[in-house]
Amino acid sequence: MKVLVLTSQKRIEKYTDFSKIPNNWELLYLDSVYREEEALRIGKTADFIIVDAVSPVSRNLIENMPNLRVIHSEGVGFNGIDTQAAREAGVYVCNNASLNSGAVAEQAILLMLALLRRLREGDSLVRQGKQGQAKISFILNGIPELASCHVGIVGFGSIGRATAKRLAAFGSKVSYFSRRRLSEQEENDFGAEYLPLDELAASCDIISLHLPVTPDTIGFVDGDFLKKMKPSAFLINTARGEIVDQNALAQALEDGSIAGAGLDTLDPEPATLENPLLNLSDSCRYRVLFSPHIGGTTDGVFYRLHRNIWNNLFLAAQGKRPNNIVNGI
């Protein structure tokens, strides 16, 4: 069996238990940024593709790999993979859904707390020798607790639910919006009440995004959505950068339509210096907090992800159905 690896070789080598890989399996390494002609040159006869969650796998690549059985995202995302072409070719597309839920939920909570406690600003002022002034200022301006916040979760899949569980431990009021409303028992289990999207945007102190990227969710948070939020509210995005209109968010931060944003993802990625959110005025310097898309990239997550990937490839090699199929075969 041949495996075309379109992601970091170092990650594969760190998180794979090679004692479980048959000796006659061959791994063909490129990287997450690759030239398609090079992929076909070295991987045309490959049986499997392992691909970075944000990298593309085109129709042309799929149609020109006659032995291809499985395309496996290294993470949860798979929007760069032509799932329709794979389905037409009888190729399974799989992802690692739900395996990073707890880790991403932790990152969302981290960003919430950091914004509420003005962590970046406080750190900067202490480093400038202004600890006393900062403490007085922060106290007089008011330091909110997460327990006092009404948090709205947009998208209530495994990550949204994991976030709700953690917020319950803080004592936050939690509401959610999802295409499918939970049963009353499920809502009680997660301590979350359903709200229509407009009501959730207008009433919550923090909005946390947990949506997949689909044609319907690209630009989901636009200028109209941001105008519905409270001027004192924070936006948290640990999902995908494409879900948020970057220009609209930059404008909302500049004009004070919202209080701030905590962002683990941007669009495009890797982030470019041209991104409007990286070019805000000095007055917005502490109103936006970035992390480098690490919400779901803990050691524990990557060991789980790679264990699942190889288990799925072993199943397919035996003629069995893999798990986490996302293209409807």
Tab-separated table of C-alpha atoms in Angstrom:
chain	number	residue	atom	x	y	z
A	1	MET	CA	0.000	0.000	0.000
A	2	LYS	CA	1.158	3.523	-0.802
A	3	VAL	CA	0.191	6.584	1.245
A	4	LEU	CA	0.591	10.069	-0.234
A	5	VAL	CA	1.187	12.427	2.677
A	6	LEU	CA	0.135	16.026	1.977
A	7	THR	CA	0.851	17.379	5.412
A	8	SER	CA	3.807	17.860	7.754
A	9	GLN	CA	6.229	14.932	7.656
A	10	LYS	CA	7.428	15.904	11.123
A	11	ARG	CA	3.887	15.570	12.498
A	12	ILE	CA	3.448	12.179	10.881
A	13	GLU	CA	6.759	11.011	12.319
A	14	LYS	CA	6.010	12.358	15.794
A	15	TYR	CA	2.460	11.109	16.235
A	16	THR	CA	2.415	7.829	14.284
A	17	ASP	CA	3.111	4.511	15.947
A	18	PHE	CA	5.217	3.024	13.147
A	19	SER	CA	5.295	-0.355	14.872
A	20	LYS	CA	1.689	-0.728	13.689
A	21	ILE	CA	2.441	0.125	10.028
A	22	PRO	CA	3.050	-2.961	7.829
A	23	ASN	CA	6.578	-3.138	6.435
A	24	ASN	CA	5.329	-3.218	2.856
A	25	TRP	CA	3.489	0.096	3.198
A	26	GLU	CA	5.241	3.058	1.565
A	27	LEU	CA	4.807	6.673	2.699
A	28	LEU	CA	5.320	9.316	0.010
A	29	TYR	CA	5.887	12.733	1.567
A	30	LEU	CA	5.162	16.166	0.161
A	31	ASP	CA	3.723	18.889	2.414
A	32	SER	CA	0.524	20.839	3.016
A	33	VAL	CA	1.597	23.351	0.346
A	34	TYR	CA	2.384	21.326	-2.755
A	35	ARG	CA	2.291	21.403	-6.540
A	36	GLU	CA	-0.316	19.111	-8.028
A	37	GLU	CA	1.966	17.885	-10.792
A	38	GLU	CA	4.511	16.866	-8.160
A	39	ALA	CA	1.817	15.033	-6.191
A	40	LEU	CA	0.876	13.086	-9.302
A	41	ARG	CA	4.491	12.417	-10.191
A	42	ILE	CA	5.282	10.716	-6.902
A	43	GLY	CA	1.811	9.604	-5.801
A	44	LYS	CA	-0.135	8.663	-8.915
A	45	THR	CA	-0.400	5.009	-7.842
A	46	ALA	CA	-1.060	5.744	-4.155
A	47	ASP	CA	-3.954	4.007	-2.409
A	48	PHE	CA	-4.477	6.656	0.267
A	49	ILE	CA	-4.013	10.376	0.838
A	50	ILE	CA	-3.482	11.962	4.241
A	51	VAL	CA	-3.983	15.715	3.868
A	52	ASP	CA	-3.718	18.752	6.121
A	53	ALA	CA	-7.188	19.919	7.187
A	54	VAL	CA	-6.851	23.223	5.297
A	55	SER	CA	-5.137	21.923	2.143
A	56	PRO	CA	-6.848	21.147	-1.181
A	57	VAL	CA	-7.370	17.867	-2.974
A	58	SER	CA	-8.774	18.664	-6.406
A	59	ARG	CA	-10.918	16.758	-8.860
A	60	ASN	CA	-7.938	16.538	-11.189
A	61	LEU	CA	-5.828	14.862	-8.526
A	62	ILE	CA	-8.588	12.425	-7.599
A	63	GLU	CA	-9.398	11.482	-11.184
A	64	ASN	CA	-5.747	10.818	-12.001
A	65	MET	CA	-5.040	8.481	-9.070
A	66	PRO	CA	-6.639	5.205	-10.224
A	67	ASN	CA	-5.823	3.216	-7.065
A	68	LEU	CA	-7.100	5.819	-4.621
A	69	ARG	CA	-9.409	4.447	-1.917
A	70	VAL	CA	-9.404	7.003	0.937
A	71	ILE	CA	-8.649	10.697	1.354
A	72	HIS	CA	-8.252	11.370	5.063
A	73	SER	CA	-8.165	14.850	6.553
A	74	GLU	CA	-5.592	15.165	9.305
A	75	GLY	CA	-8.104	17.193	11.287
A	76	VAL	CA	-11.810	17.984	11.317
A	77	GLY	CA	-11.955	20.310	8.303
A	78	PHE	CA	-12.303	18.913	4.784
A	79	ASN	CA	-13.632	21.883	2.785
A	80	GLY	CA	-10.540	21.890	0.551
A	81	ILE	CA	-11.272	18.355	-0.657
A	82	ASP	CA	-13.510	17.931	-3.706
A	83	THR	CA	-15.923	15.578	-1.965
A	84	GLN	CA	-18.199	15.297	-4.991
A	85	ALA	CA	-15.354	14.183	-7.250
A	86	ALA	CA	-14.293	11.670	-4.618
A	87	ARG	CA	-17.822	10.342	-4.349
A	88	GLU	CA	-18.071	9.940	-8.133
A	89	ALA	CA	-14.781	8.038	-8.072
A	90	GLY	CA	-15.902	5.815	-5.192
A	91	VAL	CA	-13.247	7.263	-2.898
A	92	TYR	CA	-14.023	7.656	0.797
A	93	VAL	CA	-13.350	11.081	2.327
A	94	CYS	CA	-12.884	10.859	6.088
A	95	ASN	CA	-12.179	13.348	8.831
A	96	ASN	CA	-11.405	13.322	12.538
A	97	ALA	CA	-14.687	14.731	13.787
A	98	SER	CA	-15.069	15.233	17.541
A	99	LEU	CA	-11.560	14.045	18.473
A	100	ASN	CA	-10.395	17.598	19.216
A	101	SER	CA	-13.611	18.885	20.783
A	102	GLY	CA	-12.334	19.291	24.317
A	103	ALA	CA	-9.114	20.979	23.237
A	104	VAL	CA	-10.906	23.527	21.029
A	105	ALA	CA	-13.414	24.218	23.790
A	106	GLU	CA	-10.511	24.972	26.144
A	107	GLN	CA	-9.109	27.441	23.617
A	108	ALA	CA	-12.473	29.180	23.342
A	109	ILE	CA	-12.652	29.538	27.126
A	110	LEU	CA	-9.063	30.819	27.190
A	111	LEU	CA	-9.881	33.569	24.707
A	112	MET	CA	-13.028	34.525	26.620
A	113	LEU	CA	-11.157	34.847	29.906
A	114	ALA	CA	-8.238	36.707	28.335
A	115	LEU	CA	-10.567	39.312	26.850
A	116	LEU	CA	-12.657	39.692	29.994
A	117	ARG	CA	-9.547	40.170	32.161
A	118	ARG	CA	-7.796	42.363	29.529
A	119	LEU	CA	-4.848	39.999	29.738
A	120	ARG	CA	-2.817	41.335	26.825
A	121	GLU	CA	-3.220	44.949	27.919
A	122	GLY	CA	-2.429	44.142	31.540
A	123	ASP	CA	0.694	42.222	30.585
A	124	SER	CA	1.912	45.136	28.473
A	125	LEU	CA	1.320	47.702	31.212
A	126	VAL	CA	3.104	45.633	33.857
A	127	ARG	CA	6.097	45.305	31.521
A	128	GLN	CA	6.098	49.110	31.232
A	129	GLY	CA	6.275	49.493	35.014
A	130	LYS	CA	2.643	50.587	35.239
A	131	GLN	CA	1.184	47.812	37.369
A	132	GLY	CA	-0.312	50.176	39.966
A	133	GLN	CA	-1.975	52.440	37.412
A	134	ALA	CA	-3.292	49.440	35.495
A	135	LYS	CA	-4.819	47.830	38.573
A	136	ILE	CA	-6.628	51.023	39.582
A	137	SER	CA	-7.859	51.612	36.040
A	138	PHE	CA	-9.072	48.044	35.557
A	139	ILE	CA	-10.950	48.059	38.872
A	140	LEU	CA	-12.676	51.364	38.157
A	141	ASN	CA	-13.620	50.272	34.645
A	142	GLY	CA	-15.013	47.016	36.031
A	143	ILE	CA	-13.663	43.499	35.581
A	144	PRO	CA	-16.456	41.093	34.585
A	145	GLU	CA	-16.440	37.429	35.569
A	146	LEU	CA	-17.233	34.693	33.112
A	147	ALA	CA	-19.870	33.535	35.604
A	148	SER	CA	-21.753	36.793	35.055
A	149	CYS	CA	-21.750	36.463	31.265
A	150	HIS	CA	-24.480	35.231	28.977
A	151	VAL	CA	-22.615	33.200	26.346
A	152	GLY	CA	-24.164	32.350	22.994
A	153	ILE	CA	-22.831	29.344	21.111
A	154	VAL	CA	-23.426	29.351	17.353
A	155	GLY	CA	-23.226	25.783	16.092
A	156	PHE	CA	-23.906	23.042	18.629
A	157	GLY	CA	-21.974	20.061	17.372
A	158	SER	CA	-19.384	18.243	19.445
A	159	ILE	CA	-17.178	21.321	19.990
A	160	GLY	CA	-20.090	23.612	20.809
A	161	ARG	CA	-21.369	21.065	23.310
A	162	ALA	CA	-17.934	20.644	24.892
A	163	THR	CA	-17.758	24.428	25.252
A	164	ALA	CA	-21.189	24.514	26.896
A	165	LYS	CA	-20.122	21.881	29.433
A	166	ARG	CA	-17.068	23.911	30.410
A	167	LEU	CA	-19.044	27.132	30.646
A	168	ALA	CA	-21.516	25.415	32.980
A	169	ALA	CA	-18.632	24.801	35.391
A	170	PHE	CA	-17.960	28.552	35.441
A	171	GLY	CA	-21.608	29.292	36.143
A	172	SER	CA	-22.275	31.120	32.875
A	173	LYS	CA	-25.715	31.365	31.359
A	174	VAL	CA	-25.486	29.491	28.044
A	175	SER	CA	-27.693	29.772	24.987
A	176	TYR	CA	-27.187	28.211	21.578
A	177	PHE	CA	-28.300	28.435	17.981
A	178	SER	CA	-28.193	25.446	15.661
A	179	ARG	CA	-30.024	24.276	12.558
A	180	ARG	CA	-31.426	21.436	14.653
A	181	ARG	CA	-32.829	22.205	18.065
A	182	LEU	CA	-31.987	19.691	20.772
A	183	SER	CA	-34.615	17.834	22.755
A	184	GLU	CA	-35.616	19.308	26.096
A	185	GLN	CA	-33.650	16.570	27.876
A	186	GLU	CA	-30.511	17.314	25.818
A	187	GLU	CA	-30.816	21.021	26.542
A	188	ASN	CA	-31.056	20.240	30.243
A	189	ASP	CA	-28.028	17.938	29.999
A	190	PHE	CA	-25.888	20.701	28.499
A	191	GLY	CA	-27.423	23.521	30.530
A	192	ALA	CA	-28.188	25.447	27.341
A	193	GLU	CA	-31.345	27.097	26.052
A	194	TYR	CA	-32.160	27.554	22.384
A	195	LEU	CA	-32.454	31.095	21.022
A	196	PRO	CA	-33.156	32.261	17.466
A	197	LEU	CA	-29.995	33.679	15.908
A	198	ASP	CA	-31.001	37.351	15.981
A	199	GLU	CA	-32.085	37.129	19.607
A	200	LEU	CA	-28.899	35.337	20.568
A	201	ALA	CA	-26.740	37.964	18.828
A	202	ALA	CA	-28.588	40.822	20.528
A	203	SER	CA	-28.691	39.430	24.059
A	204	CYS	CA	-25.375	37.665	24.681
A	205	ASP	CA	-22.218	39.101	26.210
A	206	ILE	CA	-20.026	36.643	24.319
A	207	ILE	CA	-20.707	34.946	20.987
A	208	SER	CA	-18.621	31.801	20.357
A	209	LEU	CA	-18.555	30.354	16.833
A	210	HIS	CA	-18.459	26.587	16.298
A	211	LEU	CA	-19.626	26.137	12.708
A	212	PRO	CA	-18.101	24.090	9.885
A	213	VAL	CA	-17.165	25.834	6.650
A	214	THR	CA	-19.854	25.261	4.021
A	215	PRO	CA	-21.177	27.448	1.201
A	216	ASP	CA	-23.892	28.560	3.654
A	217	THR	CA	-21.512	29.542	6.459
A	218	ILE	CA	-18.830	31.460	4.543
A	219	GLY	CA	-19.186	35.062	5.690
A	220	PHE	CA	-21.857	33.985	8.195
A	221	VAL	CA	-20.761	36.714	10.612
A	222	ASP	CA	-21.071	39.823	8.475
A	223	GLY	CA	-21.725	43.491	9.096
A	224	ASP	CA	-25.419	42.928	9.762
A	225	PHE	CA	-24.715	40.227	12.334
A	226	LEU	CA	-22.118	42.367	14.115
A	227	LYS	CA	-24.498	45.333	14.275
A	228	LYS	CA	-26.984	43.156	16.162
A	229	MET	CA	-24.441	42.402	18.888
A	230	LYS	CA	-24.163	44.517	22.023
A	231	PRO	CA	-21.401	47.165	22.007
A	232	SER	CA	-20.047	45.488	25.146
A	233	ALA	CA	-19.983	41.999	23.590
A	234	PHE	CA	-17.052	39.851	22.495
A	235	LEU	CA	-16.822	37.583	19.444
A	236	ILE	CA	-14.849	34.326	19.749
A	237	ASN	CA	-13.864	32.308	16.670
A	238	THR	CA	-12.129	28.966	17.138
A	239	ALA	CA	-13.840	27.476	14.065
A	240	ARG	CA	-12.658	28.740	10.665
A	241	GLY	CA	-11.662	32.198	9.486
A	242	GLU	CA	-13.938	32.008	6.457
A	243	ILE	CA	-16.990	32.130	8.711
A	244	VAL	CA	-16.262	35.774	9.603
A	245	ASP	CA	-16.146	38.684	7.158
A	246	GLN	CA	-12.710	40.043	8.085
A	247	ASN	CA	-13.393	43.564	6.795
A	248	ALA	CA	-16.715	43.777	8.598
A	249	LEU	CA	-15.149	42.637	11.870
A	250	ALA	CA	-12.294	45.124	11.531
A	251	GLN	CA	-14.822	47.909	10.992
A	252	ALA	CA	-16.928	46.789	13.957
A	253	LEU	CA	-13.864	46.879	16.200
A	254	GLU	CA	-12.826	50.300	14.920
A	255	ASP	CA	-16.229	51.917	15.363
A	256	GLY	CA	-16.989	50.230	18.700
A	257	SER	CA	-19.916	48.164	17.471
A	258	ILE	CA	-18.508	45.341	19.583
A	259	ALA	CA	-16.032	45.394	22.469
A	260	GLY	CA	-13.499	42.918	21.147
A	261	ALA	CA	-12.695	39.634	19.489
A	262	GLY	CA	-10.671	36.524	20.303
A	263	LEU	CA	-9.580	34.751	17.125
A	264	ASP	CA	-7.843	31.415	16.730
A	265	THR	CA	-8.471	31.447	12.974
A	266	LEU	CA	-8.216	33.963	10.154
A	267	ASP	CA	-8.904	34.007	6.437
A	268	PRO	CA	-6.772	33.233	4.537
A	269	GLU	CA	-4.362	31.024	6.416
A	270	PRO	CA	-1.471	31.225	6.898
A	271	ALA	CA	-2.407	34.781	7.876
A	272	THR	CA	-1.000	37.552	5.691
A	273	LEU	CA	0.050	41.012	6.809
A	274	GLU	CA	-2.594	42.416	4.459
A	275	ASN	CA	-5.395	41.064	6.662
A	276	PRO	CA	-7.409	44.065	7.907
A	277	LEU	CA	-7.525	42.602	11.413
A	278	LEU	CA	-3.731	42.864	11.545
A	279	ASN	CA	-3.887	46.516	10.540
A	280	LEU	CA	-6.201	48.006	13.146
A	281	SER	CA	-5.552	51.434	14.632
A	282	ASP	CA	-3.694	51.848	17.914
A	283	SER	CA	-7.002	52.423	19.691
A	284	CYS	CA	-7.967	48.812	18.855
A	285	ARG	CA	-4.627	47.347	19.840
A	286	TYR	CA	-5.979	45.524	22.881
A	287	ARG	CA	-9.469	44.834	21.569
A	288	VAL	CA	-8.493	41.851	19.459
A	289	LEU	CA	-6.559	38.829	20.651
A	290	PHE	CA	-5.029	36.267	18.294
A	291	SER	CA	-3.820	32.714	18.714
A	292	PRO	CA	-2.170	30.836	15.810
A	293	HIS	CA	-4.919	28.278	15.071
A	294	ILE	CA	-3.807	25.958	17.865
A	295	GLY	CA	-7.165	25.227	19.489
A	296	GLY	CA	-7.246	21.624	18.340
A	297	THR	CA	-3.520	20.927	18.153
A	298	THR	CA	-2.575	19.597	21.571
A	299	ASP	CA	-0.367	16.515	21.903
A	300	GLY	CA	-3.315	14.464	23.099
A	301	VAL	CA	-5.396	15.509	20.117
A	302	PHE	CA	-2.705	14.671	17.568
A	303	TYR	CA	-2.084	11.221	19.011
A	304	ARG	CA	-5.830	10.558	18.809
A	305	LEU	CA	-6.094	11.982	15.281
A	306	HIS	CA	-3.264	9.922	13.868
A	307	ARG	CA	-4.393	6.750	15.614
A	308	ASN	CA	-7.805	7.212	13.988
A	309	ILE	CA	-6.309	7.941	10.561
A	310	TRP	CA	-4.237	4.760	10.504
A	311	ASN	CA	-7.096	2.646	11.864
A	312	ASN	CA	-9.272	3.897	9.024
A	313	LEU	CA	-6.606	3.175	6.406
A	314	PHE	CA	-6.148	-0.335	7.822
A	315	LEU	CA	-9.909	-0.903	7.550
A	316	ALA	CA	-9.976	0.277	3.939
A	317	ALA	CA	-6.956	-1.865	3.080
A	318	GLN	CA	-8.989	-4.876	4.284
A	319	GLY	CA	-11.932	-3.890	2.083
A	320	LYS	CA	-13.959	-2.586	5.037
A	321	ARG	CA	-15.702	0.739	5.496
A	322	PRO	CA	-13.672	3.321	7.411
A	323	ASN	CA	-15.204	5.534	10.071
A	324	ASN	CA	-16.057	9.242	9.868
A	325	ILE	CA	-17.004	9.215	6.178
A	326	VAL	CA	-18.089	12.719	5.134
A	327	ASN	CA	-18.864	12.383	1.406
A	328	GLY	CA	-21.937	10.154	1.599
A	329	ILE	CA	-20.584	6.915	0.153
